[in-house]
Amino acid sequence: MKIWLQILILFGSLSLLSIGGGNSVLPEMHQRSVNDYHWLTDTQFADVFAISQAAPGPSILIVTLVGYKAAGVVGAFLATAAVIIPAGALVYLVSRFWEHAARSPIRVAIEKGFAPLTVGLVLATAYVLGRSTEHDWRSYLLTAICAGVFIFTKVNPLIVVAIAGLVGFLGWLG
Amino acid sequence: MNEQASFVQSRGITPSLWNLVWTFNLIALASFGGGLSAWSREVIVVEKQWMGEEEFLTASAMCRILPGANQVNLAVFIGAKFQGIPGAVAAVFGLTLIPVLIVLGLAVLYFQFHHLPSLQKILHGAAAAAVALTLAMAVKTGKKCLHGPIPMLLFLATFVMNGVLRWPLLLVLAIVGPLSLIWAWPRPATK
């Protein structure tokens, strides 16, 4: 019971805090679920992140996995509902007003002003996740190469993830 | 569906609840390995022609700004546009139900077998790529909006506070958010 409540409160609040998309709250999610609640280890967190990125559907489904690890299947569904419903309700309300506010200063300011902030949050996510895995120089090299491929080519990310998995399987990451 | 349509414009179609569930389910399943937003546009604007290009882009921008996962938000927005609250629920169900089951299946396998060294190694490699994907997203979106010293400063401040110092997100937003709005607030008399 207590853990269900913790799940609802944690993911419900992360839902409303995740400005700029689900990835922006990953550092906070990591802090709470790994360091505070000890639902999973550092390495497990990085691994469920990889699973949720590679699997189809929204990558926010990492919460399904964290919820599952914390409290089984019930935890998984509670976490998923908690992360979707508050933000979804807000989107619904705002979408009613937004159409009428096309030229208002607040809309212009939010669209322009929050962009740099959002990029900062996304980079913070990459930084925290990069440090949470057992990254040595070989892993950093692989990350750098993959990032180059993602930035400069249009290769399907799934192919890159699969090749990176193969590189790991072959033991080249130590 | 196969009318002689050569322009990418809204056809004035109102999809049913079942249409919404099924279409968002297809979008989700196509996105194995990522690229969900690209798939959304492909299906909603190009294939189904439920929305025009501009309307879709505005909706995407709004869903990016608001809290919540961008693609879940977009499903709420599009579902609500056509069928109100039931439509929003239908679209979100379509987008998440099968993926939740897939992800759960993978999780059960993972926590059952993660002690196997080979699976550990595969995930180690895949995690390095997933970090790279996030890094690439920061670079790509950064190139579009980090022009000039002030946006650069707002970006760096957010990154250092949230990423390096690990300050709580709410505190970071309370500090950087108002500064961002002041910077971006449209100046009058520039028409």
XYZ file of C-alpha atoms in Angstrom:
365
model
C 0.000 0.000 0.000
C 2.668 2.472 1.044
C 4.755 1.723 -2.012
C 1.706 2.196 -4.287
C 1.238 5.629 -2.790
C 4.922 6.433 -3.273
C 4.642 5.394 -6.924
C 1.529 7.506 -7.512
C 3.007 10.577 -5.839
C 6.439 10.287 -7.468
C 5.281 9.680 -11.046
C 2.248 11.928 -10.741
C 4.472 14.839 -9.776
C 7.111 13.953 -12.368
C 4.286 14.025 -14.924
C 3.605 17.695 -14.202
C 7.313 18.529 -13.928
C 8.353 16.973 -17.220
C 8.495 20.192 -19.193
C 10.136 19.543 -22.526
C 9.215 15.873 -22.587
C 9.653 12.792 -20.465
C 13.430 12.751 -20.781
C 13.767 16.004 -18.869
C 12.749 14.345 -15.574
C 15.047 11.337 -15.905
C 17.706 12.818 -13.586
C 15.026 13.388 -10.936
C 13.497 9.938 -11.532
C 16.962 8.423 -11.161
C 17.599 10.333 -7.942
C 14.336 9.215 -6.327
C 14.026 5.628 -7.530
C 17.709 4.672 -7.203
C 19.200 6.861 -4.476
C 16.158 7.549 -2.253
C 13.825 4.540 -2.590
C 16.370 1.911 -3.726
C 13.824 0.309 -6.063
C 16.607 -0.524 -8.494
C 20.358 -0.131 -8.884
C 22.287 2.372 -10.987
C 23.017 -0.214 -13.638
C 19.445 -1.511 -13.703
C 18.217 2.045 -14.226
C 20.515 2.497 -17.221
C 19.389 -0.863 -18.595
C 15.641 -0.203 -18.288
C 16.344 3.143 -19.959
C 17.885 1.267 -22.888
C 14.901 -1.128 -23.025
C 12.363 1.703 -23.004
C 14.248 3.584 -25.727
C 14.477 0.583 -28.033
C 10.945 -0.739 -27.487
C 8.100 0.704 -29.592
C 5.902 3.462 -28.207
C 6.666 6.542 -26.117
C 10.013 6.350 -24.299
C 8.315 7.591 -21.119
C 7.340 3.937 -20.653
C 10.586 3.661 -18.678
C 8.234 4.423 -15.765
C 6.399 1.166 -16.483
C 9.662 -0.667 -15.857
C 10.625 1.300 -12.764
C 7.099 0.732 -11.411
C 7.347 -2.968 -12.205
C 10.656 -3.283 -10.352
C 9.219 -1.380 -7.363
C 5.892 -3.219 -6.989
C 5.308 -5.795 -9.724
C 2.611 -5.605 -12.394
C 0.342 -3.403 -10.252
C 3.260 -1.013 -9.774
C 3.848 -0.999 -13.527
C 0.286 0.039 -14.360
C 0.080 2.540 -11.476
C 3.300 4.215 -12.593
C 2.138 4.357 -16.214
C -1.256 5.844 -15.335
C 0.318 8.292 -12.860
C 2.746 9.647 -15.433
C 0.126 9.994 -18.192
C -3.020 11.340 -16.519
C -1.942 14.623 -14.812
C -0.031 15.949 -17.840
C -2.746 14.659 -20.184
C -5.458 16.502 -18.265
C -3.381 19.684 -18.405
C -2.857 19.327 -22.167
C -6.592 18.875 -22.616
C -7.373 22.064 -20.672
C -4.663 24.128 -22.313
C -5.596 22.964 -25.822
C -9.003 24.578 -25.273
C -7.426 27.971 -24.542
C -4.401 27.743 -26.801
C -6.313 28.048 -30.059
C -7.596 31.456 -28.973
C -4.188 32.715 -27.890
C -2.293 32.539 -31.171
C -0.742 36.031 -30.924
C -0.663 36.552 -27.182
C 2.720 37.538 -25.690
C 2.692 34.682 -23.195
C 2.454 32.121 -25.999
C 5.251 33.753 -27.985
C 7.421 34.047 -24.862
C 6.893 30.424 -23.838
C 7.556 29.060 -27.314
C 10.774 31.029 -27.683
C 12.010 31.264 -24.096
C 11.669 27.674 -23.000
C 13.610 26.263 -25.933
C 17.145 26.870 -24.517
C 16.006 25.656 -21.098
C 14.650 22.471 -22.640
C 17.896 21.760 -24.483
C 19.730 22.208 -21.169
C 17.462 19.614 -19.544
C 17.971 17.156 -22.387
C 21.759 17.514 -22.208
C 21.597 17.072 -18.422
C 19.765 13.801 -19.068
C 22.483 12.547 -21.416
C 25.119 13.572 -18.849
C 23.461 11.834 -15.905
C 22.758 8.653 -17.870
C 26.270 8.572 -19.300
C 27.709 8.699 -15.798
C 25.281 6.190 -14.280
C 26.318 3.289 -16.498
C 29.681 1.700 -15.859
C 31.156 3.900 -18.531
C 34.879 3.527 -19.122
C 36.689 5.038 -22.110
C 35.445 2.332 -24.483
C 31.798 3.009 -23.635
C 32.349 6.754 -24.019
C 33.943 6.116 -27.405
C 30.947 4.016 -28.467
C 28.566 6.735 -27.238
C 30.523 9.368 -29.183
C 30.494 7.301 -32.381
C 26.758 6.577 -32.077
C 26.034 10.253 -31.382
C 27.957 11.155 -34.539
C 25.888 8.684 -36.543
C 22.612 10.041 -35.097
C 23.591 13.653 -35.737
C 25.120 13.381 -39.201
C 23.181 10.529 -40.834
C 19.573 9.405 -41.141
C 20.203 5.783 -40.235
C 17.286 4.204 -38.339
C 18.200 4.480 -34.618
C 17.118 0.871 -34.108
C 19.968 -0.315 -36.344
C 22.500 1.711 -34.361
C 21.154 0.396 -31.035
C 21.316 -3.172 -32.380
C 24.927 -2.751 -33.559
C 25.889 -1.189 -30.215
C 24.286 -4.176 -28.480
C 26.348 -6.482 -30.693
C 29.521 -4.568 -29.828
C 28.691 -5.151 -26.158
C 27.894 -8.821 -26.759
C 31.269 -9.357 -28.427
C 32.916 -8.134 -25.237
C 34.566 -5.097 -26.798
C 33.397 -2.882 -23.943
C 35.333 -4.910 -21.375
C -9.224 6.774 -48.058
C -8.002 6.567 -51.630
C -9.543 9.760 -52.872
C -7.594 11.764 -55.415
C -5.676 13.806 -52.895
C -2.521 15.498 -54.070
C -2.189 18.238 -51.441
C -1.140 17.724 -47.874
C -4.152 19.360 -46.261
C -6.787 18.421 -43.803
C -9.627 16.522 -45.509
C -12.159 17.524 -42.903
C -12.461 13.909 -41.822
C -13.653 13.180 -38.282
C -12.157 9.870 -37.189
C -14.220 7.635 -34.925
C -13.033 6.525 -31.490
C -12.003 3.180 -32.950
C -10.090 4.979 -35.755
C -8.171 6.889 -33.074
C -7.270 3.777 -31.065
C -6.165 1.845 -34.127
C -4.218 4.669 -35.795
C -2.246 5.587 -32.675
C -1.547 1.931 -32.104
C -0.049 1.695 -35.605
C 2.054 4.821 -34.991
C 3.406 3.354 -31.758
C 4.279 -0.020 -33.267
C 6.063 1.577 -36.236
C 8.402 3.408 -33.868
C 10.465 0.406 -32.827
C 13.831 1.935 -31.934
C 12.558 5.516 -31.836
C 11.408 8.158 -34.311
C 7.919 8.349 -32.846
C 7.319 12.001 -33.722
C 8.357 11.476 -37.336
C 5.937 8.554 -37.570
C 3.112 10.604 -36.061
C 3.477 13.218 -38.767
C 3.753 10.596 -41.500
C 0.492 8.927 -40.486
C -1.647 11.849 -39.258
C -0.722 14.432 -41.902
C 0.463 12.500 -44.961
C -1.439 9.234 -44.880
C -4.717 9.927 -43.047
C -4.837 13.682 -43.722
C -6.601 14.347 -40.437
C -4.672 17.588 -39.972
C -2.862 20.054 -42.195
C 0.911 20.436 -41.942
C 0.797 23.765 -40.073
C -1.871 22.717 -37.637
C 0.130 19.604 -36.835
C 3.349 21.584 -36.260
C 1.633 24.055 -33.941
C 0.109 21.195 -31.979
C 3.520 19.483 -31.727
C 5.165 22.681 -30.481
C 2.508 23.107 -27.831
C 2.795 19.505 -26.697
C 6.564 19.948 -26.401
C 6.244 22.991 -24.151
C 3.652 21.528 -21.802
C 4.779 19.004 -19.198
C 4.381 15.358 -20.109
C 5.752 13.026 -22.743
C 5.512 14.845 -26.078
C 3.889 12.013 -28.003
C 1.369 11.187 -25.279
C 0.449 14.875 -25.176
C 0.034 14.934 -28.945
C -2.312 11.944 -28.755
C -4.388 13.796 -26.122
C -4.452 16.937 -28.278
C -5.470 15.188 -31.507
C -7.950 12.843 -29.823
C -9.595 15.762 -27.992
C -9.785 17.822 -31.173
C -11.939 15.213 -32.885
C -13.860 13.468 -30.099
C -13.411 15.462 -26.885
C -12.361 13.652 -23.725
C -13.341 10.155 -24.986
C -11.215 10.818 -28.070
C -8.214 11.800 -25.952
C -8.559 8.640 -23.868
C -8.940 6.502 -27.013
C -5.812 7.958 -28.637
C -3.705 7.518 -25.477
C -4.912 3.926 -25.101
C -3.994 3.201 -28.689
C -0.553 4.748 -28.275
C 0.370 3.039 -25.007
C -1.513 -0.224 -24.444
C 0.435 -2.617 -26.697
C 3.791 -0.882 -25.998
C 3.168 -1.218 -22.219
C 2.602 -4.954 -22.678
C 5.750 -5.284 -24.840
C 7.863 -3.297 -22.397
C 6.507 -5.362 -19.472
C 7.353 -8.582 -21.288
C 10.879 -7.326 -21.876
C 11.146 -6.280 -18.225
C 10.089 -9.698 -16.958
C 12.713 -11.283 -19.218
C 15.300 -8.747 -18.144
C 14.875 -9.099 -14.381
C 14.709 -12.869 -14.801
C 17.877 -13.160 -16.872
C 19.882 -10.006 -16.271
C 22.506 -11.922 -14.353
C 23.410 -13.685 -17.592
C 26.678 -12.043 -18.608
C 25.827 -11.957 -22.324
C 22.554 -10.051 -21.775
C 24.377 -7.630 -19.481
C 26.930 -7.031 -22.212
C 24.314 -6.483 -24.911
C 22.451 -3.982 -22.737
C 25.703 -2.254 -21.847
C 26.259 -1.585 -25.535
C 22.626 -0.627 -26.167
C 22.701 1.781 -23.208
C 25.731 3.537 -24.702
C 23.707 4.039 -27.902
C 20.644 5.241 -25.991
C 22.765 7.887 -24.243
C 24.040 8.881 -27.686
C 20.469 9.265 -28.952
C 19.693 11.706 -26.132
C 22.947 13.556 -26.784
C 22.085 13.817 -30.481
C 18.663 15.233 -29.610
C 20.307 17.943 -27.488
C 22.676 18.828 -30.345
C 19.964 18.860 -33.024
C 17.469 20.987 -31.092
C 20.292 23.145 -29.705
C 21.425 24.084 -33.210
C 17.949 25.458 -33.894
C 17.507 27.636 -30.831
C 20.879 28.483 -29.249
C 21.709 31.599 -31.242
C 23.359 34.347 -29.200
C 24.816 34.639 -25.703
C 21.577 34.819 -23.669
C 19.993 31.574 -24.903
C 23.415 29.952 -24.544
C 23.596 31.172 -20.926
C 20.061 29.950 -20.124
C 20.944 26.598 -21.669
C 24.235 26.270 -19.757
C 22.684 27.363 -16.459
C 19.958 24.723 -16.801
C 22.441 22.025 -17.746
C 24.833 22.751 -14.866
C 22.114 23.102 -12.198
C 20.110 20.041 -13.200
C 22.794 17.771 -14.659
C 26.068 18.518 -12.860
C 24.843 19.864 -9.501
C 21.708 17.638 -9.518
C 19.457 20.382 -8.122
C 15.747 19.455 -8.082
C 13.972 20.249 -11.335
C 11.393 22.490 -9.663
C 14.138 24.716 -8.220
C 15.888 24.923 -11.586
C 12.637 25.849 -13.337
C 11.862 28.451 -10.656
C 15.220 30.112 -11.328
C 15.638 29.777 -15.098
C 11.954 29.812 -16.133
C 11.171 33.451 -15.269
C 14.496 34.625 -16.749
C 13.645 32.771 -19.971
C 10.217 34.390 -20.172
C 11.652 37.870 -19.552
C 14.204 37.328 -22.306
C 11.669 35.981 -24.793
C 8.779 38.323 -24.019
C 7.891 40.051 -27.307
C 8.944 43.695 -27.378
C 6.157 46.070 -28.434
C 6.394 48.389 -31.443
C 8.339 46.012 -33.671
C 5.606 45.317 -36.170
